mmCIF file of C-alpha atoms in Angstrom:
data_model
loop_
_atom_site.group_PDB
_atom_site.id
_atom_site.type_symbol
_atom_site.label_atom_id
_atom_site.label_comp_id
_atom_site.label_asym_id
_atom_site.label_seq_id
_atom_site.Cartn_x
_atom_site.Cartn_y
_atom_site.Cartn_z
ATOM 1 C CA UNK A 1 -5.448 -9.534 55.424
ATOM 2 C CA UNK A 2 -2.903 -7.116 54.024
ATOM 3 C CA UNK A 3 -1.852 -9.707 51.430
ATOM 4 C CA UNK A 4 -5.445 -10.273 50.345
ATOM 5 C CA UNK A 5 -5.999 -6.535 49.964
ATOM 6 C CA UNK A 6 -2.815 -6.209 47.890
ATOM 7 C CA UNK A 7 -3.941 -9.065 45.653
ATOM 8 C CA UNK A 8 -7.366 -7.461 45.220
ATOM 9 C CA UNK A 9 -5.825 -4.093 44.347
ATOM 10 C CA UNK A 10 -3.461 -5.734 41.849
ATOM 11 C CA UNK A 11 -6.354 -7.642 40.248
ATOM 12 C CA UNK A 12 -8.431 -4.455 39.974
ATOM 13 C CA UNK A 13 -5.527 -2.549 38.418
ATOM 14 C CA UNK A 14 -5.014 -5.339 35.881
ATOM 15 C CA UNK A 15 -8.689 -5.356 34.921
ATOM 16 C CA UNK A 16 -8.720 -1.586 34.504
ATOM 17 C CA UNK A 17 -5.611 -1.788 32.338
ATOM 18 C CA UNK A 18 -7.268 -4.347 30.066
ATOM 19 C CA UNK A 19 -10.390 -2.205 29.728
ATOM 20 C CA UNK A 20 -8.361 0.900 28.882
ATOM 21 C CA UNK A 21 -6.312 -1.115 26.370
ATOM 22 C CA UNK A 22 -9.462 -2.421 24.663
ATOM 23 C CA UNK A 23 -10.939 1.057 24.514
ATOM 24 C CA UNK A 24 -7.714 2.450 23.044
ATOM 25 C CA UNK A 25 -7.721 -0.221 20.343
ATOM 26 C CA UNK A 26 -11.306 0.651 19.470
ATOM 27 C CA UNK A 27 -10.524 4.372 19.474
ATOM 28 C CA UNK A 28 -7.426 4.014 17.272
ATOM 29 C CA UNK A 29 -8.060 1.114 14.883
ATOM 30 C CA UNK A 30 -5.248 -0.554 12.970
ATOM 31 C CA UNK A 31 -5.538 -0.038 9.211
ATOM 32 C CA UNK A 32 -3.674 -2.306 6.747
ATOM 33 C CA UNK A 33 -2.599 -0.214 3.745
ATOM 34 C CA UNK A 34 -1.058 -1.339 0.451
ATOM 35 C CA UNK A 35 2.349 0.303 -0.013
ATOM 36 C CA UNK A 36 1.209 2.175 -3.132
ATOM 37 C CA UNK A 37 -1.114 4.197 -0.892
ATOM 38 C CA UNK A 38 1.461 5.163 1.749
ATOM 39 C CA UNK A 39 1.752 8.883 1.019
ATOM 40 C CA UNK A 40 -1.950 9.326 0.288
ATOM 41 C CA UNK A 41 -2.972 7.352 3.377
ATOM 42 C CA UNK A 42 -0.750 9.440 5.638
ATOM 43 C CA UNK A 43 -2.409 12.590 4.272
ATOM 44 C CA UNK A 44 -5.858 11.048 4.645
ATOM 45 C CA UNK A 45 -5.305 9.951 8.234
ATOM 46 C CA UNK A 46 -4.140 13.441 9.228
ATOM 47 C CA UNK A 47 -7.110 15.086 7.538
ATOM 48 C CA UNK A 48 -9.559 12.608 9.075
ATOM 49 C CA UNK A 49 -8.202 13.196 12.572
ATOM 50 C CA UNK A 50 -8.284 16.966 12.050
ATOM 51 C CA UNK A 51 -11.934 16.803 10.989
ATOM 52 C CA UNK A 52 -13.179 14.256 13.524
ATOM 53 C CA UNK A 53 -10.666 14.118 16.368
ATOM 54 C CA UNK A 54 -10.434 10.371 15.762
ATOM 55 C CA UNK A 55 -6.935 8.931 15.107
ATOM 56 C CA UNK A 56 -6.209 5.775 13.139
ATOM 57 C CA UNK A 57 -3.016 3.715 13.101
ATOM 58 C CA UNK A 58 -1.579 2.832 9.674
ATOM 59 C CA UNK A 59 0.672 -0.057 8.749
ATOM 60 C CA UNK A 60 2.038 -0.490 5.213
ATOM 61 C CA UNK A 61 3.086 -3.511 3.184
ATOM 62 C CA UNK A 62 2.431 -5.831 0.280
ATOM 63 C CA UNK A 63 -1.193 -6.726 -0.396
ATOM 64 C CA UNK A 64 -0.470 -10.465 -0.549
ATOM 65 C CA UNK A 65 1.195 -10.419 2.862
ATOM 66 C CA UNK A 66 -1.745 -8.569 4.396
ATOM 67 C CA UNK A 67 -4.211 -11.098 2.995
ATOM 68 C CA UNK A 68 -2.370 -13.954 4.675
ATOM 69 C CA UNK A 69 -2.081 -12.036 7.950
ATOM 70 C CA UNK A 70 -5.807 -11.269 7.988
ATOM 71 C CA UNK A 71 -6.632 -14.906 7.245
ATOM 72 C CA UNK A 72 -4.439 -15.847 10.222
ATOM 73 C CA UNK A 73 -6.295 -13.485 12.539
ATOM 74 C CA UNK A 74 -4.305 -10.239 12.430
ATOM 75 C CA UNK A 75 -6.314 -7.532 14.270
ATOM 76 C CA UNK A 76 -6.798 -5.116 11.373
ATOM 77 C CA UNK A 77 -10.050 -3.175 11.260
ATOM 78 C CA UNK A 78 -9.882 -1.962 7.644
ATOM 79 C CA UNK A 79 -7.876 -3.126 4.632
ATOM 80 C CA UNK A 80 -6.926 -0.819 1.752
ATOM 81 C CA UNK A 81 -5.791 -3.210 -0.962
ATOM 82 C CA UNK A 82 -3.932 -2.702 -4.230
ATOM 83 C CA UNK A 83 -6.428 -4.865 -6.127
ATOM 84 C CA UNK A 84 -9.932 -6.336 -6.130
ATOM 85 C CA UNK A 85 -9.056 -10.030 -6.094
ATOM 86 C CA UNK A 86 -7.544 -9.882 -2.621
ATOM 87 C CA UNK A 87 -10.712 -8.320 -1.226
ATOM 88 C CA UNK A 88 -12.857 -10.962 -2.917
ATOM 89 C CA UNK A 89 -10.717 -13.696 -1.359
ATOM 90 C CA UNK A 90 -11.230 -12.251 2.121
ATOM 91 C CA UNK A 91 -14.965 -11.835 1.542
ATOM 92 C CA UNK A 92 -15.230 -15.467 0.425
ATOM 93 C CA UNK A 93 -13.333 -16.529 3.536
ATOM 94 C CA UNK A 94 -15.740 -14.744 5.860
ATOM 95 C CA UNK A 95 -13.216 -12.227 7.177
ATOM 96 C CA UNK A 96 -15.075 -9.031 6.292
ATOM 97 C CA UNK A 97 -18.042 -6.809 7.004
ATOM 98 C CA UNK A 98 -19.723 -6.407 3.621
ATOM 99 C CA UNK A 99 -18.274 -7.045 0.192
ATOM 100 C CA UNK A 100 -15.885 -4.107 -0.085
ATOM 101 C CA UNK A 101 -15.602 -1.686 -2.977
ATOM 102 C CA UNK A 102 -13.167 -0.146 -5.434
ATOM 103 C CA UNK A 103 -12.222 3.378 -4.378
ATOM 104 C CA UNK A 104 -9.316 4.349 -6.678
ATOM 105 C CA UNK A 105 -7.464 3.290 -9.825
ATOM 106 C CA UNK A 106 -3.680 3.244 -9.874
ATOM 107 C CA UNK A 107 -0.960 3.461 -12.531
ATOM 108 C CA UNK A 108 2.670 2.437 -12.936
ATOM 109 C CA UNK A 109 5.715 4.381 -14.107
ATOM 110 C CA UNK A 110 9.265 3.621 -15.150
ATOM 111 C CA UNK A 111 11.658 5.452 -12.836
ATOM 112 C CA UNK A 112 15.351 6.221 -13.200
ATOM 113 C CA UNK A 113 17.717 7.354 -10.473
ATOM 114 C CA UNK A 114 18.613 10.999 -11.117
ATOM 115 C CA UNK A 115 22.271 10.489 -10.218
ATOM 116 C CA UNK A 116 22.746 7.421 -12.413
ATOM 117 C CA UNK A 117 23.798 9.418 -15.475
ATOM 118 C CA UNK A 118 21.349 7.404 -17.584
ATOM 119 C CA UNK A 119 19.672 9.211 -20.474
ATOM 120 C CA UNK A 120 16.253 7.673 -21.099
ATOM 121 C CA UNK A 121 13.513 8.672 -23.529
ATOM 122 C CA UNK A 122 10.686 6.973 -21.612
ATOM 123 C CA UNK A 123 9.964 4.279 -24.191
ATOM 124 C CA UNK A 124 10.361 0.529 -23.966
ATOM 125 C CA UNK A 125 12.576 0.712 -27.047
ATOM 126 C CA UNK A 126 14.788 3.113 -25.140
ATOM 127 C CA UNK A 127 14.788 0.774 -22.164
ATOM 128 C CA UNK A 128 15.814 -2.108 -24.428
ATOM 129 C CA UNK A 129 18.746 -0.052 -25.747
ATOM 130 C CA UNK A 130 19.886 0.766 -22.208
ATOM 131 C CA UNK A 131 19.764 -2.892 -21.256
ATOM 132 C CA UNK A 132 21.736 -3.867 -24.345
ATOM 133 C CA UNK A 133 24.409 -1.264 -23.607
ATOM 134 C CA UNK A 134 24.742 -2.404 -20.005
ATOM 135 C CA UNK A 135 23.779 1.003 -18.604
ATOM 136 C CA UNK A 136 21.165 -0.632 -16.367
ATOM 137 C CA UNK A 137 22.608 -3.331 -14.125
ATOM 138 C CA UNK A 138 19.806 -3.442 -11.545
ATOM 139 C CA UNK A 139 16.096 -2.948 -12.267
ATOM 140 C CA UNK A 140 13.658 -2.867 -9.335
ATOM 141 C CA UNK A 141 10.052 -4.033 -9.264
ATOM 142 C CA UNK A 142 7.701 -5.176 -6.518
ATOM 143 C CA UNK A 143 7.332 -8.927 -6.069
ATOM 144 C CA UNK A 144 4.680 -9.990 -8.622
ATOM 145 C CA UNK A 145 3.616 -12.829 -6.324
ATOM 146 C CA UNK A 146 2.753 -10.424 -3.498
ATOM 147 C CA UNK A 147 2.056 -7.012 -4.993
ATOM 148 C CA UNK A 148 -0.477 -6.110 -7.695
ATOM 149 C CA UNK A 149 1.811 -3.302 -8.850
ATOM 150 C CA UNK A 150 4.527 -5.900 -9.295
ATOM 151 C CA UNK A 151 2.172 -7.946 -11.452
ATOM 152 C CA UNK A 152 1.408 -4.854 -13.528
ATOM 153 C CA UNK A 153 5.152 -4.239 -13.971
ATOM 154 C CA UNK A 154 5.712 -7.823 -15.084
ATOM 155 C CA UNK A 155 2.778 -7.640 -17.476
ATOM 156 C CA UNK A 156 4.062 -4.433 -19.099
ATOM 157 C CA UNK A 157 7.584 -5.855 -19.424
ATOM 158 C CA UNK A 158 6.266 -9.099 -20.911
ATOM 159 C CA UNK A 159 4.164 -7.184 -23.408
ATOM 160 C CA UNK A 160 7.200 -5.123 -24.418
ATOM 161 C CA UNK A 161 9.321 -8.259 -24.839
ATOM 162 C CA UNK A 162 11.794 -7.214 -22.128
ATOM 163 C CA UNK A 163 10.842 -9.557 -19.299
ATOM 164 C CA UNK A 164 13.312 -12.317 -20.231
ATOM 165 C CA UNK A 165 16.136 -9.848 -20.877
ATOM 166 C CA UNK A 166 15.694 -8.376 -17.384
ATOM 167 C CA UNK A 167 15.758 -11.610 -15.394
ATOM 168 C CA UNK A 168 19.430 -11.411 -14.407
ATOM 169 C CA UNK A 169 19.077 -7.745 -13.415
ATOM 170 C CA UNK A 170 15.837 -7.774 -11.470
ATOM 171 C CA UNK A 171 15.882 -6.519 -7.900
ATOM 172 C CA UNK A 172 12.634 -7.854 -6.466
ATOM 173 C CA UNK A 173 11.230 -5.768 -3.610
ATOM 174 C CA UNK A 174 8.668 -6.977 -1.098
ATOM 175 C CA UNK A 175 6.313 -4.135 -2.036
ATOM 176 C CA UNK A 176 6.064 -1.246 -4.476
ATOM 177 C CA UNK A 177 7.201 1.322 -1.909
ATOM 178 C CA UNK A 178 10.420 -0.608 -1.374
ATOM 179 C CA UNK A 179 10.933 -0.797 -5.153
ATOM 180 C CA UNK A 180 10.695 2.996 -5.314
ATOM 181 C CA UNK A 181 13.202 3.305 -2.486
ATOM 182 C CA UNK A 182 15.685 1.048 -4.278
ATOM 183 C CA UNK A 183 15.715 3.415 -7.249
ATOM 184 C CA UNK A 184 15.633 6.588 -5.155
ATOM 185 C CA UNK A 185 18.674 5.495 -3.145
ATOM 186 C CA UNK A 186 20.620 4.136 -6.129
ATOM 187 C CA UNK A 187 20.389 0.489 -5.082
ATOM 188 C CA UNK A 188 18.924 0.059 -8.577
ATOM 189 C CA UNK A 189 19.490 2.377 -11.522
ATOM 190 C CA UNK A 190 15.910 2.042 -12.714
ATOM 191 C CA UNK A 191 12.659 0.213 -12.097
ATOM 192 C CA UNK A 192 8.892 0.276 -12.218
ATOM 193 C CA UNK A 193 6.807 1.552 -9.330
ATOM 194 C CA UNK A 194 3.443 3.114 -8.549
ATOM 195 C CA UNK A 195 2.885 6.451 -10.257
ATOM 196 C CA UNK A 196 1.411 7.728 -6.972
ATOM 197 C CA UNK A 197 4.805 7.260 -5.300
ATOM 198 C CA UNK A 198 7.062 8.091 -8.236
ATOM 199 C CA UNK A 199 5.443 11.437 -8.979
ATOM 200 C CA UNK A 200 5.309 12.646 -5.395
ATOM 201 C CA UNK A 201 7.200 15.714 -4.183
ATOM 202 C CA UNK A 202 8.997 13.429 -1.713
ATOM 203 C CA UNK A 203 10.563 11.459 -4.595
ATOM 204 C CA UNK A 204 10.950 14.229 -7.187
ATOM 205 C CA UNK A 205 14.530 15.023 -6.273
ATOM 206 C CA UNK A 206 15.663 11.422 -6.480
ATOM 207 C CA UNK A 207 14.001 9.989 -9.584
ATOM 208 C CA UNK A 208 13.055 10.766 -13.160
ATOM 209 C CA UNK A 209 9.551 9.492 -13.904
ATOM 210 C CA UNK A 210 8.113 8.150 -17.171
ATOM 211 C CA UNK A 211 4.471 7.079 -17.309
ATOM 212 C CA UNK A 212 3.660 3.674 -18.802
ATOM 213 C CA UNK A 213 0.616 3.548 -21.066
ATOM 214 C CA UNK A 214 -2.433 2.073 -19.353
ATOM 215 C CA UNK A 215 -2.846 -0.131 -22.420
ATOM 216 C CA UNK A 216 0.295 -2.058 -21.436
ATOM 217 C CA UNK A 217 -1.132 -3.659 -18.278
ATOM 218 C CA UNK A 218 -4.445 -4.692 -16.762
ATOM 219 C CA UNK A 219 -6.328 -1.978 -14.852
ATOM 220 C CA UNK A 220 -5.218 -1.528 -11.241
ATOM 221 C CA UNK A 221 -8.518 -1.218 -9.399
ATOM 222 C CA UNK A 222 -7.778 -0.727 -5.716
ATOM 223 C CA UNK A 223 -10.470 -1.828 -3.286
ATOM 224 C CA UNK A 224 -11.086 -1.567 0.440
ATOM 225 C CA UNK A 225 -13.138 -3.512 2.943
ATOM 226 C CA UNK A 226 -14.061 -3.355 6.618
ATOM 227 C CA UNK A 227 -12.895 -6.418 8.533
ATOM 228 C CA UNK A 228 -14.656 -8.342 11.275
ATOM 229 C CA UNK A 229 -13.049 -6.371 14.111
ATOM 230 C CA UNK A 230 -14.016 -2.965 12.715
ATOM 231 C CA UNK A 231 -15.588 -0.621 15.230
ATOM 232 C CA UNK A 232 -17.091 2.838 14.974
ATOM 233 C CA UNK A 233 -13.879 4.742 14.229
ATOM 234 C CA UNK A 234 -12.849 2.342 11.446
ATOM 235 C CA UNK A 235 -16.352 2.592 9.982
ATOM 236 C CA UNK A 236 -16.151 6.381 10.105
ATOM 237 C CA UNK A 237 -12.758 6.345 8.382
ATOM 238 C CA UNK A 238 -14.155 4.019 5.701
ATOM 239 C CA UNK A 239 -17.004 6.453 5.060
ATOM 240 C CA UNK A 240 -14.591 9.391 5.012
ATOM 241 C CA UNK A 241 -12.499 7.693 2.284
ATOM 242 C CA UNK A 242 -15.498 7.957 -0.033
ATOM 243 C CA UNK A 243 -16.066 11.657 0.677
ATOM 244 C CA UNK A 244 -15.139 14.600 -1.600
ATOM 245 C CA UNK A 245 -12.314 15.811 0.707
ATOM 246 C CA UNK A 246 -10.709 12.356 0.658
ATOM 247 C CA UNK A 247 -11.215 12.107 -3.088
ATOM 248 C CA UNK A 248 -9.354 15.399 -3.553
ATOM 249 C CA UNK A 249 -6.402 14.101 -1.523
ATOM 250 C CA UNK A 250 -6.268 10.838 -3.483
ATOM 251 C CA UNK A 251 -6.356 12.653 -6.808
ATOM 252 C CA UNK A 252 -3.629 15.042 -5.652
ATOM 253 C CA UNK A 253 -1.508 11.970 -4.930
ATOM 254 C CA UNK A 254 -1.907 10.632 -8.467
ATOM 255 C CA UNK A 255 -4.876 8.298 -8.136
ATOM 256 C CA UNK A 256 -7.940 8.330 -10.374
ATOM 257 C CA UNK A 257 -11.560 7.929 -9.297
ATOM 258 C CA UNK A 258 -12.945 4.492 -10.248
#
């Protein structure tokens, strides 16, 4: 009898644990966030929790990697992408609630490590001269096959005629946040990263920042979408991201309203 009671108690404890775990997941949904949005998303999550008492859990990475993970069943509730095409692919695959929407526009910048000793005028002609002189040995960008900001970097470099000249010096990062870190730490003397990261107070002491003209690459229209597992908290956070307070935070972090 004692053994049966112990088994029953153990079973009940296990069931209660599973219920609590499920409730916790619903109360703190997992949000997939493109690396370009890291600093803004951290600010947004803090402000959302302060206003509502509802926490969300953020994970950052390359948009292309997140798409594959979601298609394979990763338990994300909301996806903040670095482009529109990735959202459209997930919608077509039946992984979403609704069709998603663009919520910000991004930009890219050339960045130079402050301790590199490189003197740069911010132009592609100046970049060409630095490459010719050998002053830049490593140039970091996000992987164009995974990250929309990497594709924008490649497009701008191709348009300037520098893409081929940079091939032997490219340091290809998994995502745009990692590309910024390569330059900030001196692993690369220069590179191209998201303006939202490059111009942040967190990076100001490590990098010099030079904006690339928006005419040099296709518009970076960043979209978001609720995924199949989204519950009430994820839906509330999605709504919050479209609110004036969230818009103010995004603009303060270098993004532009769509």
